[in-house]
PDB file of C-alpha atoms and ligand atoms in Angstrom:
ATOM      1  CA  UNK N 295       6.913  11.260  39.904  1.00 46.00           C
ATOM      2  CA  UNK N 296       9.922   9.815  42.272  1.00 50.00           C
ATOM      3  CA  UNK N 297      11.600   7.049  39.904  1.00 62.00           C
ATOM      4  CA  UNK N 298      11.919   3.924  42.225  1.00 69.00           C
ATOM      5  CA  UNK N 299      15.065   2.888  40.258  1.00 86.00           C
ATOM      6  CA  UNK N 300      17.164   5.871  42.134  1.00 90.00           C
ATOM      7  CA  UNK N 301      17.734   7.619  38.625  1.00 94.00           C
ATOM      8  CA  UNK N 302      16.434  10.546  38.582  1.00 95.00           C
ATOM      9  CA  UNK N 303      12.691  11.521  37.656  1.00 94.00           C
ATOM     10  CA  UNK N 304      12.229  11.486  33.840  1.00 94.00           C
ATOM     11  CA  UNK N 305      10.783  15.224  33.096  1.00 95.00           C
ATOM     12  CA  UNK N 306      14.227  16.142  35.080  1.00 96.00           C
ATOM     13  CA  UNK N 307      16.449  14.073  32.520  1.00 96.00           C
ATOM     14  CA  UNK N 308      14.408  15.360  29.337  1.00 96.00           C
ATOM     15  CA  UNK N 309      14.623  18.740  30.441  1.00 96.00           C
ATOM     16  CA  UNK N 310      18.445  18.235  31.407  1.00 97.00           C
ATOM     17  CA  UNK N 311      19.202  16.943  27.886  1.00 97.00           C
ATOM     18  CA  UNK N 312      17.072  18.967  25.562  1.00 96.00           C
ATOM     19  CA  UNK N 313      15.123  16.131  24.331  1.00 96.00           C
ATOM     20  CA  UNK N 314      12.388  18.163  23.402  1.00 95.00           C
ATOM     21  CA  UNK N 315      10.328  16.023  21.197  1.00 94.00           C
ATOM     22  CA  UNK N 316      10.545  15.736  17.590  1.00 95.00           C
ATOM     23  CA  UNK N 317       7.007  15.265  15.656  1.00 93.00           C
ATOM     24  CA  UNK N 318       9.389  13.796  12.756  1.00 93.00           C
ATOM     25  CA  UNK N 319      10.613  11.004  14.846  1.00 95.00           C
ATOM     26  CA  UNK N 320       7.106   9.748  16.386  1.00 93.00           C
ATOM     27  CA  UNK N 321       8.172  10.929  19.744  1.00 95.00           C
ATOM     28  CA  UNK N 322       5.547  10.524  22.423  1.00 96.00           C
ATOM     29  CA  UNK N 323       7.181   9.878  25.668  1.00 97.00           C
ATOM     30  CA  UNK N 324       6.013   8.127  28.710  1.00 96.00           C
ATOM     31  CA  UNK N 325       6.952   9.636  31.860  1.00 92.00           C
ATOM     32  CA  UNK N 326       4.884   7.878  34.244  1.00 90.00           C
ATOM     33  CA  UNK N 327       6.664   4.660  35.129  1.00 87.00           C
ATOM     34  CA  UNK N 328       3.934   3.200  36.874  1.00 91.00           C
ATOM     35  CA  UNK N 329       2.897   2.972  32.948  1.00 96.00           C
ATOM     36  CA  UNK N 330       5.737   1.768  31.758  1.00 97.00           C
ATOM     37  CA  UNK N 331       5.812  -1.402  34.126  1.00 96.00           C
ATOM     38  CA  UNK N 332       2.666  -2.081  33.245  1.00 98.00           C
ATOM     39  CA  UNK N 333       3.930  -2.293  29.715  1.00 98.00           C
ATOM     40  CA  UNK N 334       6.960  -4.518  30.544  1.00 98.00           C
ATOM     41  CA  UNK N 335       5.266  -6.633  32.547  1.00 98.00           C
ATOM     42  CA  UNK N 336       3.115  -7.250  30.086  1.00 98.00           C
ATOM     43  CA  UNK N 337       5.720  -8.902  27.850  1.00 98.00           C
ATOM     44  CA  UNK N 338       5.587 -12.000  30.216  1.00 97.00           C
ATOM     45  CA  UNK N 339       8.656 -13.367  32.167  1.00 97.00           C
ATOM     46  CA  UNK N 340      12.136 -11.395  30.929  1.00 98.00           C
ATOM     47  CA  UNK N 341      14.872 -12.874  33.603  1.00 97.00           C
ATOM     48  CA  UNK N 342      16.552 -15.266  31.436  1.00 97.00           C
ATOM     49  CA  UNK N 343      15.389 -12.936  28.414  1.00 98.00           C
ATOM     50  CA  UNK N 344      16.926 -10.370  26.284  1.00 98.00           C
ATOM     51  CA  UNK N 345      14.898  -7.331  25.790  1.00 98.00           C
ATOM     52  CA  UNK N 346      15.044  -5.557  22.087  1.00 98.00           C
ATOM     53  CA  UNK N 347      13.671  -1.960  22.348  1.00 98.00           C
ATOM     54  CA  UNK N 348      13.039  -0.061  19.603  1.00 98.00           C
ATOM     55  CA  UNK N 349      12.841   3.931  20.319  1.00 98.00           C
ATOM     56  CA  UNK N 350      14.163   3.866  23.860  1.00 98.00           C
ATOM     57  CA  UNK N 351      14.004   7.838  23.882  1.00 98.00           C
ATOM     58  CA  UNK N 352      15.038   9.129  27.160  1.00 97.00           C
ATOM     59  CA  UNK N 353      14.585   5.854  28.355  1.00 98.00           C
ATOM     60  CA  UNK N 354      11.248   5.461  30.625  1.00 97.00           C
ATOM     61  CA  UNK N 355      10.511   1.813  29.057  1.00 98.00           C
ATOM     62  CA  UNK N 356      13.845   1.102  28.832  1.00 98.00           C
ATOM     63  CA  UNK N 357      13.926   1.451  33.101  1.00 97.00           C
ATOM     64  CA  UNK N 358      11.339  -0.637  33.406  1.00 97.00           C
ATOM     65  CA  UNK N 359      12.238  -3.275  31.600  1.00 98.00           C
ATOM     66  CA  UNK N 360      16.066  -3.085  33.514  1.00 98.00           C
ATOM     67  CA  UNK N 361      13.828  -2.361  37.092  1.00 96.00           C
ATOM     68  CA  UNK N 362      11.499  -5.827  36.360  1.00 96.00           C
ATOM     69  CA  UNK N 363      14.818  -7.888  35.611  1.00 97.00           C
ATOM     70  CA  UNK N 364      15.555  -8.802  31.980  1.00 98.00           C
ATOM     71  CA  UNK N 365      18.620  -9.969  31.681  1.00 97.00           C
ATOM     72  CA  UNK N 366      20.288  -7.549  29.084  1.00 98.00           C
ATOM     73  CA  UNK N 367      18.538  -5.177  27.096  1.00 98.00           C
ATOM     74  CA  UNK N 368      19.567  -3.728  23.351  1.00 98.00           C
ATOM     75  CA  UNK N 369      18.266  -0.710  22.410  1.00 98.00           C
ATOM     76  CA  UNK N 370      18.188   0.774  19.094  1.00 98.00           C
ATOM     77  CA  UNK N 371      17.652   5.007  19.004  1.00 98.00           C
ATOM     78  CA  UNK N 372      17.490   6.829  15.835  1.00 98.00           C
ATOM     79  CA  UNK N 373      18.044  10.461  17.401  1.00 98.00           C
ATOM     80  CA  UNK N 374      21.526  10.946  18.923  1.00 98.00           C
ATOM     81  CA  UNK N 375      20.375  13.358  21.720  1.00 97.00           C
ATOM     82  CA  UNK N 376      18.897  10.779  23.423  1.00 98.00           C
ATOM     83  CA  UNK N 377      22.218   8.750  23.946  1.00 98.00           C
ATOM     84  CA  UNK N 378      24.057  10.971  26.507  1.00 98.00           C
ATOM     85  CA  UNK N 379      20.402   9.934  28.513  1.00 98.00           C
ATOM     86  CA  UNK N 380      20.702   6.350  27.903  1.00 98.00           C
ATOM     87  CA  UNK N 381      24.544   5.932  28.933  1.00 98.00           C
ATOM     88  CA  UNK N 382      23.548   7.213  32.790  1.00 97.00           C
ATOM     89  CA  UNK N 383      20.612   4.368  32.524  1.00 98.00           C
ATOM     90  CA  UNK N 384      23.472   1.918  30.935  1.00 98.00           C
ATOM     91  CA  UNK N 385      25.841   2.727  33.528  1.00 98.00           C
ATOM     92  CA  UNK N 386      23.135   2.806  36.261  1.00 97.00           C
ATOM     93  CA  UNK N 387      22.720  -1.416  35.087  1.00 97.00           C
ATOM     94  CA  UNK N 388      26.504  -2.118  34.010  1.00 97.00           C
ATOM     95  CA  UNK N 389      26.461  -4.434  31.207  1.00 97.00           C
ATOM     96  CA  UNK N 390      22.877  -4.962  31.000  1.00 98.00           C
ATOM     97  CA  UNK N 391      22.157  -1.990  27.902  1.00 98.00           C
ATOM     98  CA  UNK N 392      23.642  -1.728  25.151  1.00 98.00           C
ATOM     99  CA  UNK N 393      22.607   1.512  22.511  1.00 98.00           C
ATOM    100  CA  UNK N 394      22.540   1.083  19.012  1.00 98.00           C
ATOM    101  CA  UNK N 395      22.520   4.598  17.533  1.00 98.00           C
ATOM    102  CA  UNK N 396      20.710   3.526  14.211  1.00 98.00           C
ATOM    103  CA  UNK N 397      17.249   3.246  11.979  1.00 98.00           C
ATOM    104  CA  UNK N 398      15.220   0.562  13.149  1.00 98.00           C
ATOM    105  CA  UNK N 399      13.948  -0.276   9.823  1.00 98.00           C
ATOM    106  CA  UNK N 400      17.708  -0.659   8.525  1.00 98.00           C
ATOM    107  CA  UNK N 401      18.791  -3.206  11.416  1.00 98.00           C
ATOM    108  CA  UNK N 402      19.284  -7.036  11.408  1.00 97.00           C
ATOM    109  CA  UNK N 403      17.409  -7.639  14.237  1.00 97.00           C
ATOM    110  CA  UNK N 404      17.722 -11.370  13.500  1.00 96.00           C
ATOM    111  CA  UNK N 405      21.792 -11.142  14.282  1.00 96.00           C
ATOM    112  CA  UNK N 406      21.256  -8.923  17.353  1.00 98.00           C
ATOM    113  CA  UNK N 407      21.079 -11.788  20.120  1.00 97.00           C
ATOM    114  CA  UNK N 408      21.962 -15.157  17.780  1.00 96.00           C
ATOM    115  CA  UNK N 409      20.970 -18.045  20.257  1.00 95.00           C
ATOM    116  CA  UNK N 410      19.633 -15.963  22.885  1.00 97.00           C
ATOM    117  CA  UNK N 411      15.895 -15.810  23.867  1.00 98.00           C
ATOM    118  CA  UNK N 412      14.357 -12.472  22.608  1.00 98.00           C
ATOM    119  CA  UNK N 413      11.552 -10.253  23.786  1.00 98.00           C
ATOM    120  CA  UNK N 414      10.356  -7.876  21.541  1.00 98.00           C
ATOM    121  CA  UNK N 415       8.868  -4.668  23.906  1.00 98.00           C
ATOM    122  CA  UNK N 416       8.509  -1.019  22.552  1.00 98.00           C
ATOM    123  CA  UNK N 417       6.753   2.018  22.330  1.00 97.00           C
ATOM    124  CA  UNK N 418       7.153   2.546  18.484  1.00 96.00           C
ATOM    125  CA  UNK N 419       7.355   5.397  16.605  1.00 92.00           C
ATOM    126  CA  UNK N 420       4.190   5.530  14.896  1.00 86.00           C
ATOM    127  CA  UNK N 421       5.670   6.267  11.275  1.00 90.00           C
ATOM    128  CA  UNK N 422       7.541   3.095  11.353  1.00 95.00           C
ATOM    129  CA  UNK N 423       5.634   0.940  13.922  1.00 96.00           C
ATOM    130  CA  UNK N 424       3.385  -1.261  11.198  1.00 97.00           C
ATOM    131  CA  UNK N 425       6.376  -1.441   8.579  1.00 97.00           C
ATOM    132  CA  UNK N 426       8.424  -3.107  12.056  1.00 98.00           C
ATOM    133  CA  UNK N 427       5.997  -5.719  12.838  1.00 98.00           C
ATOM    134  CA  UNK N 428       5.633  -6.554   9.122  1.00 97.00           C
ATOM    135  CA  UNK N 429       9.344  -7.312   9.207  1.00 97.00           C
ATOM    136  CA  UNK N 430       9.423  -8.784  12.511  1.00 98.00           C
ATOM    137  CA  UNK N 431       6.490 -11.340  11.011  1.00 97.00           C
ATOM    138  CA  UNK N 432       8.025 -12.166   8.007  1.00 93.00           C
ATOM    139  CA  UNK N 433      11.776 -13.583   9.094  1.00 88.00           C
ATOM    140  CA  UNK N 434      13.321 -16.268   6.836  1.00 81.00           C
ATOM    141  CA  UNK N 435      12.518 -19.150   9.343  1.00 87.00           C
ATOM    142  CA  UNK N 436       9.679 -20.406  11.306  1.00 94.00           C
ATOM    143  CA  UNK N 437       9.141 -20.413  14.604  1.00 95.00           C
ATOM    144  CA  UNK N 438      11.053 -16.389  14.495  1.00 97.00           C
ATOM    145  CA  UNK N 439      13.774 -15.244  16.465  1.00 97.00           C
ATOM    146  CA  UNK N 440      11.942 -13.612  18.815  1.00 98.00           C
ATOM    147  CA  UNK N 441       9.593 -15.258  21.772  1.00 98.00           C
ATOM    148  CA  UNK N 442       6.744 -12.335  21.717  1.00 98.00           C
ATOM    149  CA  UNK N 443       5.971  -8.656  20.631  1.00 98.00           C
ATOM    150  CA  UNK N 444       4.687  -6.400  23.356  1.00 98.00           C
ATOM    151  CA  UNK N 445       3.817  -2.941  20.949  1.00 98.00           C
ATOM    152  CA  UNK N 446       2.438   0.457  21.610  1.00 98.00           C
ATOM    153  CA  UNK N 447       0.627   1.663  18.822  1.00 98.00           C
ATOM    154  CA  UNK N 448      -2.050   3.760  17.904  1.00 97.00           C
ATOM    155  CA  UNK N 449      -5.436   2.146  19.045  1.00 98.00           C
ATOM    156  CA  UNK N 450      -6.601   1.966  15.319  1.00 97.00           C
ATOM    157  CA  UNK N 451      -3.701  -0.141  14.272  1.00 98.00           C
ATOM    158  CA  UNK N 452      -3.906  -2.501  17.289  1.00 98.00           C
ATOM    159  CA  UNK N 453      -7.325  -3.356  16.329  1.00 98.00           C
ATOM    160  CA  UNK N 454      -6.246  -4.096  12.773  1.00 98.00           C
ATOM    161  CA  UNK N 455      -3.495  -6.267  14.483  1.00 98.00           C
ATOM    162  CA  UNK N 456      -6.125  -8.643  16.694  1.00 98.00           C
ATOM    163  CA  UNK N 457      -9.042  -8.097  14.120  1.00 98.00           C
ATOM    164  CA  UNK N 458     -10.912 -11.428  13.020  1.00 97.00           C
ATOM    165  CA  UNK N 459     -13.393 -12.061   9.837  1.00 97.00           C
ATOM    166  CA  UNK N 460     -16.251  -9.941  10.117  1.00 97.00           C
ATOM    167  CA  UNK N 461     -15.222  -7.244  11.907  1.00 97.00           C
ATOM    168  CA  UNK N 462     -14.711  -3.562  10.315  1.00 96.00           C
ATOM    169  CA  UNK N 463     -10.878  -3.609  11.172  1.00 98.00           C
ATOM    170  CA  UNK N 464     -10.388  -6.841   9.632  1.00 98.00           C
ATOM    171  CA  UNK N 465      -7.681  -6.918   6.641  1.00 98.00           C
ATOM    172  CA  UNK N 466      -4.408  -8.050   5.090  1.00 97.00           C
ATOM    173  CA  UNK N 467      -2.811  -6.921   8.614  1.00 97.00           C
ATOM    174  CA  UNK N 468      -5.054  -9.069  10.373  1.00 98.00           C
ATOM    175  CA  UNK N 469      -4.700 -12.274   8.391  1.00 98.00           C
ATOM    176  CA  UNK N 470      -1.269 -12.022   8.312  1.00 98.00           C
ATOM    177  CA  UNK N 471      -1.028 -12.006  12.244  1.00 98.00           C
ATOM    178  CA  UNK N 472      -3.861 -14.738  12.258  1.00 98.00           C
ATOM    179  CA  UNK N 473      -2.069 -16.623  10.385  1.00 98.00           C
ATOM    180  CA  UNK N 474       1.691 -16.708  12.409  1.00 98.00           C
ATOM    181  CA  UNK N 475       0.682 -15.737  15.883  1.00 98.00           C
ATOM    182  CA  UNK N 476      -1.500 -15.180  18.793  1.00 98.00           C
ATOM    183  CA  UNK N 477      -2.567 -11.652  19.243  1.00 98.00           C
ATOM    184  CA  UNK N 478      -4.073 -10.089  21.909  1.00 98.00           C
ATOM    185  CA  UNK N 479      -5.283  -6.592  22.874  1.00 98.00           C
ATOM    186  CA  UNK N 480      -3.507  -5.560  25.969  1.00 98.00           C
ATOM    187  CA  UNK N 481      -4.979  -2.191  27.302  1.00 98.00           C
ATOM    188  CA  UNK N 482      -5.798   1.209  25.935  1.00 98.00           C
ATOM    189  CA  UNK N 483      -3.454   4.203  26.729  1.00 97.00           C
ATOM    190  CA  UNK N 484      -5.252   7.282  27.165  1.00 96.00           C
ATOM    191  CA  UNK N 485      -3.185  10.802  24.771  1.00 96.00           C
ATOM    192  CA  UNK N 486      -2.821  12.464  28.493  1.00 95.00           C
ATOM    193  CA  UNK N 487      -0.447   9.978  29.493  1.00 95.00           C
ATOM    194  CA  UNK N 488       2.621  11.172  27.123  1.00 96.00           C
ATOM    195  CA  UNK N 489       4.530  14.111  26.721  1.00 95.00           C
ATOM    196  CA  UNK N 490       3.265  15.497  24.350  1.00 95.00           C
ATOM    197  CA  UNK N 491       0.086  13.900  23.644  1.00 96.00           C
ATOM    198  CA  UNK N 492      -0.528  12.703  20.465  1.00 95.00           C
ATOM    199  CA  UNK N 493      -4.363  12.943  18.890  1.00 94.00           C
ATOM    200  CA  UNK N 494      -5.437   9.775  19.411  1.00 96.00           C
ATOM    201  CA  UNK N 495      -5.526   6.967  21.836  1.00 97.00           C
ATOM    202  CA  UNK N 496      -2.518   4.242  21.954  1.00 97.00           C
ATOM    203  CA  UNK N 497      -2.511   0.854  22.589  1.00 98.00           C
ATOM    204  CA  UNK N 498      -0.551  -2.508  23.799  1.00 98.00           C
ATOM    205  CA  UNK N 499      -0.962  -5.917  21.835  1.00 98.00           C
ATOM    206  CA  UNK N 500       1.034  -8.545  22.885  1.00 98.00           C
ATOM    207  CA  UNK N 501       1.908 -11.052  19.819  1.00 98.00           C
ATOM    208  CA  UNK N 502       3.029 -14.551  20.350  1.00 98.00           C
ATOM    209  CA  UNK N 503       4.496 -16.667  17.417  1.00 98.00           C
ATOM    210  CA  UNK N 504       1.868 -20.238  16.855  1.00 97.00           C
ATOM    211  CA  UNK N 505       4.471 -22.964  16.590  1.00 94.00           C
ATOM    212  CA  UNK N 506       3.010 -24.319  13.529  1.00 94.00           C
ATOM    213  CA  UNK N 507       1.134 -21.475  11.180  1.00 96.00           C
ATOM    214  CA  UNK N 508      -0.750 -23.380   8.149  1.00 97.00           C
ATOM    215  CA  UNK N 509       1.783 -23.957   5.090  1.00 96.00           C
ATOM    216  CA  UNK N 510       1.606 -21.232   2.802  1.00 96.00           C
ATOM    217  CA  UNK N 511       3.433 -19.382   0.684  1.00 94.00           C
ATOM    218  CA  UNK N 512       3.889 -15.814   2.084  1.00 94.00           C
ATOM    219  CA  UNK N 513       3.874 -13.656  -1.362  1.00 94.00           C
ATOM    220  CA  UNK N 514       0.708 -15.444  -2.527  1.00 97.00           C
ATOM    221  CA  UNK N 515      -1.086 -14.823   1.143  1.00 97.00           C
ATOM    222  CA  UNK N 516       0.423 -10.848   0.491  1.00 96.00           C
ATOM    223  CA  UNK N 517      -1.550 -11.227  -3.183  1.00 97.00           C
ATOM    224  CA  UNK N 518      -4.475 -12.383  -2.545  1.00 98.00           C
ATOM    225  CA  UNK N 519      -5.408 -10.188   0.501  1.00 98.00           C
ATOM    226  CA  UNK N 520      -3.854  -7.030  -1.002  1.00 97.00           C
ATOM    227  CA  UNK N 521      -6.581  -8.548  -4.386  1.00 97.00           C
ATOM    228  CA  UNK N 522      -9.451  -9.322  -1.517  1.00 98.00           C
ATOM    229  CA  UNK N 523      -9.066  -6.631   0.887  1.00 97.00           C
ATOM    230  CA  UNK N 524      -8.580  -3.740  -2.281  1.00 96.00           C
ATOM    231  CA  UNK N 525     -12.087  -4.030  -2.885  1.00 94.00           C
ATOM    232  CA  UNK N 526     -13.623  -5.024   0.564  1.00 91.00           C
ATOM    233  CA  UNK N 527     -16.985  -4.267  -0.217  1.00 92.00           C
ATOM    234  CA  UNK N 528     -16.849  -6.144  -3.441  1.00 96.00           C
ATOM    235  CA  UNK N 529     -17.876  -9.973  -4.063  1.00 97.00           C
ATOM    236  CA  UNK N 530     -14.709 -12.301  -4.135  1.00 98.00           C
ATOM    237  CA  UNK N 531     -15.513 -12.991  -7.771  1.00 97.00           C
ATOM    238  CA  UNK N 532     -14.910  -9.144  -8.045  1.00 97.00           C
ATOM    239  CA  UNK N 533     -12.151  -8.505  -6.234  1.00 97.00           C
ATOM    240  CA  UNK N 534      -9.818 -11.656  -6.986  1.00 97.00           C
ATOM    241  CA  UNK N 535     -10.843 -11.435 -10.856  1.00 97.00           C
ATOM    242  CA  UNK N 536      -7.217 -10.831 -12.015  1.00 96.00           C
ATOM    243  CA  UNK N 537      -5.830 -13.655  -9.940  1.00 97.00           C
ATOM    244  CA  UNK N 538      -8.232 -16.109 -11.412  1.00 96.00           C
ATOM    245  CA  UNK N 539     -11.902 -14.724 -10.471  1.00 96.00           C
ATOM    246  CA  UNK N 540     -14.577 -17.559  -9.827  1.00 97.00           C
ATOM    247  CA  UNK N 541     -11.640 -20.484 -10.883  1.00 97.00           C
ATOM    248  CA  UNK N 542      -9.765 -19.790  -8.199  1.00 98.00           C
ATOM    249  CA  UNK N 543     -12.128 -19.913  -6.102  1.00 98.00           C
ATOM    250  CA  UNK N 544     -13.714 -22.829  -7.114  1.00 98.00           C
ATOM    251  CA  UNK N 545     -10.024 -24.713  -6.464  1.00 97.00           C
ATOM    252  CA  UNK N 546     -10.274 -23.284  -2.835  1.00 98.00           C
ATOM    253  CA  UNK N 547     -13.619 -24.036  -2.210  1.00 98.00           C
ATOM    254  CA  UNK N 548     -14.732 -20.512  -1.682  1.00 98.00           C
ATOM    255  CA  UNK N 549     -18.090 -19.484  -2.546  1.00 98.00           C
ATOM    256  CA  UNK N 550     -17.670 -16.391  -5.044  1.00 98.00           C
ATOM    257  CA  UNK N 551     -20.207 -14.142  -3.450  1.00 97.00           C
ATOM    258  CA  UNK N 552     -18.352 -13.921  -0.329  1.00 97.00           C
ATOM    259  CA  UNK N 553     -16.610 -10.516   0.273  1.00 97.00           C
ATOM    260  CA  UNK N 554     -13.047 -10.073   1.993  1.00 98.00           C
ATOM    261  CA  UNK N 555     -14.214  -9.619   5.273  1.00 97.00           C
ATOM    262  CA  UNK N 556     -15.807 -13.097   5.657  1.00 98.00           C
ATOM    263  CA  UNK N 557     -12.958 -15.219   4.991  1.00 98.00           C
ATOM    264  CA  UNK N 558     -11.345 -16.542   7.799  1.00 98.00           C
ATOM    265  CA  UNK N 559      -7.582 -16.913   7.830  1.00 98.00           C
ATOM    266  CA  UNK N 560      -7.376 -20.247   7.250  1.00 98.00           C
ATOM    267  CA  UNK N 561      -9.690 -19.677   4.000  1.00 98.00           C
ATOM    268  CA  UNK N 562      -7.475 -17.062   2.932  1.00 98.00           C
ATOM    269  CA  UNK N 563      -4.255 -19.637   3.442  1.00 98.00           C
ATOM    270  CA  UNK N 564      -6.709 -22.283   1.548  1.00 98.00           C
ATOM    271  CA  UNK N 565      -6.915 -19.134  -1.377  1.00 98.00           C
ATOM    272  CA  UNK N 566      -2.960 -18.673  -1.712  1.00 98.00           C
ATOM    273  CA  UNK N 567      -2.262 -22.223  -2.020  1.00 98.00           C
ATOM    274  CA  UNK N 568      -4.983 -22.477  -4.576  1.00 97.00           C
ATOM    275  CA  UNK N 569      -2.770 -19.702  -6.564  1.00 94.00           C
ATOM    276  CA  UNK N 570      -0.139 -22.009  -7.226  1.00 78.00           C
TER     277      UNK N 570
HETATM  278  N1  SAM T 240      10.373   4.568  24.468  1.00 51.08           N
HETATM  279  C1  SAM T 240      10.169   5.970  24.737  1.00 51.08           C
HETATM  280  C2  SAM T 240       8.961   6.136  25.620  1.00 51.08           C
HETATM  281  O1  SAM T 240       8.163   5.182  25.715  1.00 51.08           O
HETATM  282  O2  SAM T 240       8.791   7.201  26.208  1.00 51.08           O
HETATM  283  C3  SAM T 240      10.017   6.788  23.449  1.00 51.08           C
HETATM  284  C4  SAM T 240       8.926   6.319  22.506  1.00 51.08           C
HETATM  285  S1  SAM T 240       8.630   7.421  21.162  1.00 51.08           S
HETATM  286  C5  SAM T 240       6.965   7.004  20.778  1.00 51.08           C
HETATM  287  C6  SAM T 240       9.470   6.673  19.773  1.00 51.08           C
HETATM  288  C7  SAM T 240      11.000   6.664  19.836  1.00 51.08           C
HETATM  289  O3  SAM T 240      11.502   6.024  18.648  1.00 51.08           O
HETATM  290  C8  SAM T 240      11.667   8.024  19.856  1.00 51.08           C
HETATM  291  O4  SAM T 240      12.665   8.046  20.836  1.00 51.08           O
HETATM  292  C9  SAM T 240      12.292   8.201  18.465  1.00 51.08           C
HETATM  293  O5  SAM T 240      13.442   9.001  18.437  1.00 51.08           O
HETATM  294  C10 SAM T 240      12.597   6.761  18.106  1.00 51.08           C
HETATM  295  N2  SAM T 240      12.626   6.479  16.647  1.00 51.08           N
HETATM  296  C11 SAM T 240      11.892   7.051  15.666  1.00 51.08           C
HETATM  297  N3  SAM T 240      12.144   6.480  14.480  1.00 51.08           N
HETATM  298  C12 SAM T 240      13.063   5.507  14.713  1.00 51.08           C
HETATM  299  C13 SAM T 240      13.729   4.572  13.887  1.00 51.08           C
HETATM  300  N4  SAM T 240      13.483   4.503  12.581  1.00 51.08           N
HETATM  301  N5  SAM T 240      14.612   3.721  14.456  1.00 51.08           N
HETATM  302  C14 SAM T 240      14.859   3.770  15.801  1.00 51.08           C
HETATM  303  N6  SAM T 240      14.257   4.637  16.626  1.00 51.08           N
HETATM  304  C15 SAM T 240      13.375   5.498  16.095  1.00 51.08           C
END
């Protein structure tokens, strides 16, 4: 399609810098920027924002995200034959992008934008993408760094992300963005819609940090739902036996023939404080 940004039309860059895609590196690229607006828009207001990217590829968020106004974007792109791409977009928006040629999973986010409001928007690789918003959940300090998380991923995971108790896709990735944020299902895209398609259908959740998340103690929420959720079908006095069985939950008020699935998060926060 005509880009509206006057650089030129996506398939032509990709083709002009052999970015043929790598299956290794998750890559799944959006060409149709109606698509990716619909993405960045989704992330809320970006004017007086910075933008981190993760996996800008050739760069079709990444235009978006320049096109709707953020005020300076940094990218970070683990395969260096997309960066000859990404310089026309940076010089295209002078000093608005910045490249980091690196591994996502190896970089300080937190010291990327010190003091600066942060948006979190990207298409993530899918090998990576649930290890990243682990990380990007579990920063030293509370409120986080960052203002909101607009993520692709695959449709399963983004129902694990907004799952609540008693629902199938409920689990330790669910209470864990329960317990710090607001998470939301954005909108389902169809496999047709990248280059190549993957198997499966993709989707956007926006995430929003809760000011004030219930006081717990991160490694004993990570314990007991790994405990809880490792035998889902299982009675609590089951499947938290080794962390104190029927005691424990006697401490947190639980009743011990719940299972997993029927805790809410603040009954699982009640369960890790119980721990001690
Ligand atoms: N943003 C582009 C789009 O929407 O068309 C590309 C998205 S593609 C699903 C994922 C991108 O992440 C690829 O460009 C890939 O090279 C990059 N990538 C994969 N693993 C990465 C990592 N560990 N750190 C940074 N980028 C990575």
């Amino acid at each position: 399609m005509a880009a509206l940004d006057g650089l030129p039309p996506l398939r032509d860059v990709i083709q002009r810098h052999g970015l043929d895609a790598k299956k290794a590196l998750g890559q799944n690229f959006l060409l149709d920027l109606n698509l990716t607006q619909k993405i960045a828009r989704t992330a809320g207001p970006i004017e007086n924002h910075t933008v981190i990217e993760v996996g800008p590829g050739p760069g079709g968020l990444t235009r978006a995200i320049l096109a709707l106004g953020a005020k300076r974007v940094i990218a970070i792109e683990r395969d260096a034959r997309c960066l000859p791409a990404l310089a026309e977009i940076s010089d295209h928006y002078p000093g608005r992008l910045t490249v980091i040629e690196g591994d996502a999973l190896k970089t300080d986010f937190e010291a990327l934008a010190p003091g600066e409001p942060v948006r979190i928007i990207a298409n993530l690789p899918y090998n990576v993408g649930t290890q990243l918003l682990v990380n990007w959940l579990l920063p030293k300090t509370w409120p986080p760094f960052w203002d909101s998380l607009t993520l692709m991923f695959q449709r399963e995971v983004g129902l694990r992300i907004v799952a609540e108790e008693n629902d199938d896709h409920y689990g330790r990735l669910g209470v864990l963005c329960g317990w710090r944020t607001d998470a939301r299902m954005a909108f389902d895209v169809p496999p047709q819609a990248f280059t190549p398609p993957p198997k499966v259908t993709s989707s956007v959740v926006h995430l929003e940090p809760v000011a004030n998340p219930l006081p717990c103690d991160v490694a004993a929420l990570e314990r007991v739902t790994h405990a809880a959720f490792g035998q889902r079908r299982k009675m609590l006095r089951q499947s938290v036996k080794s962390l104190g069985g029927e005691a424990l939950l006697a401490r947190a008020e639980i009743d011990a023939q719940r299972r997993a699935e029927t805790l809410s998060v603040e009954e699982f926060v009640r369960l890790a404080n119980a721990l001690g």
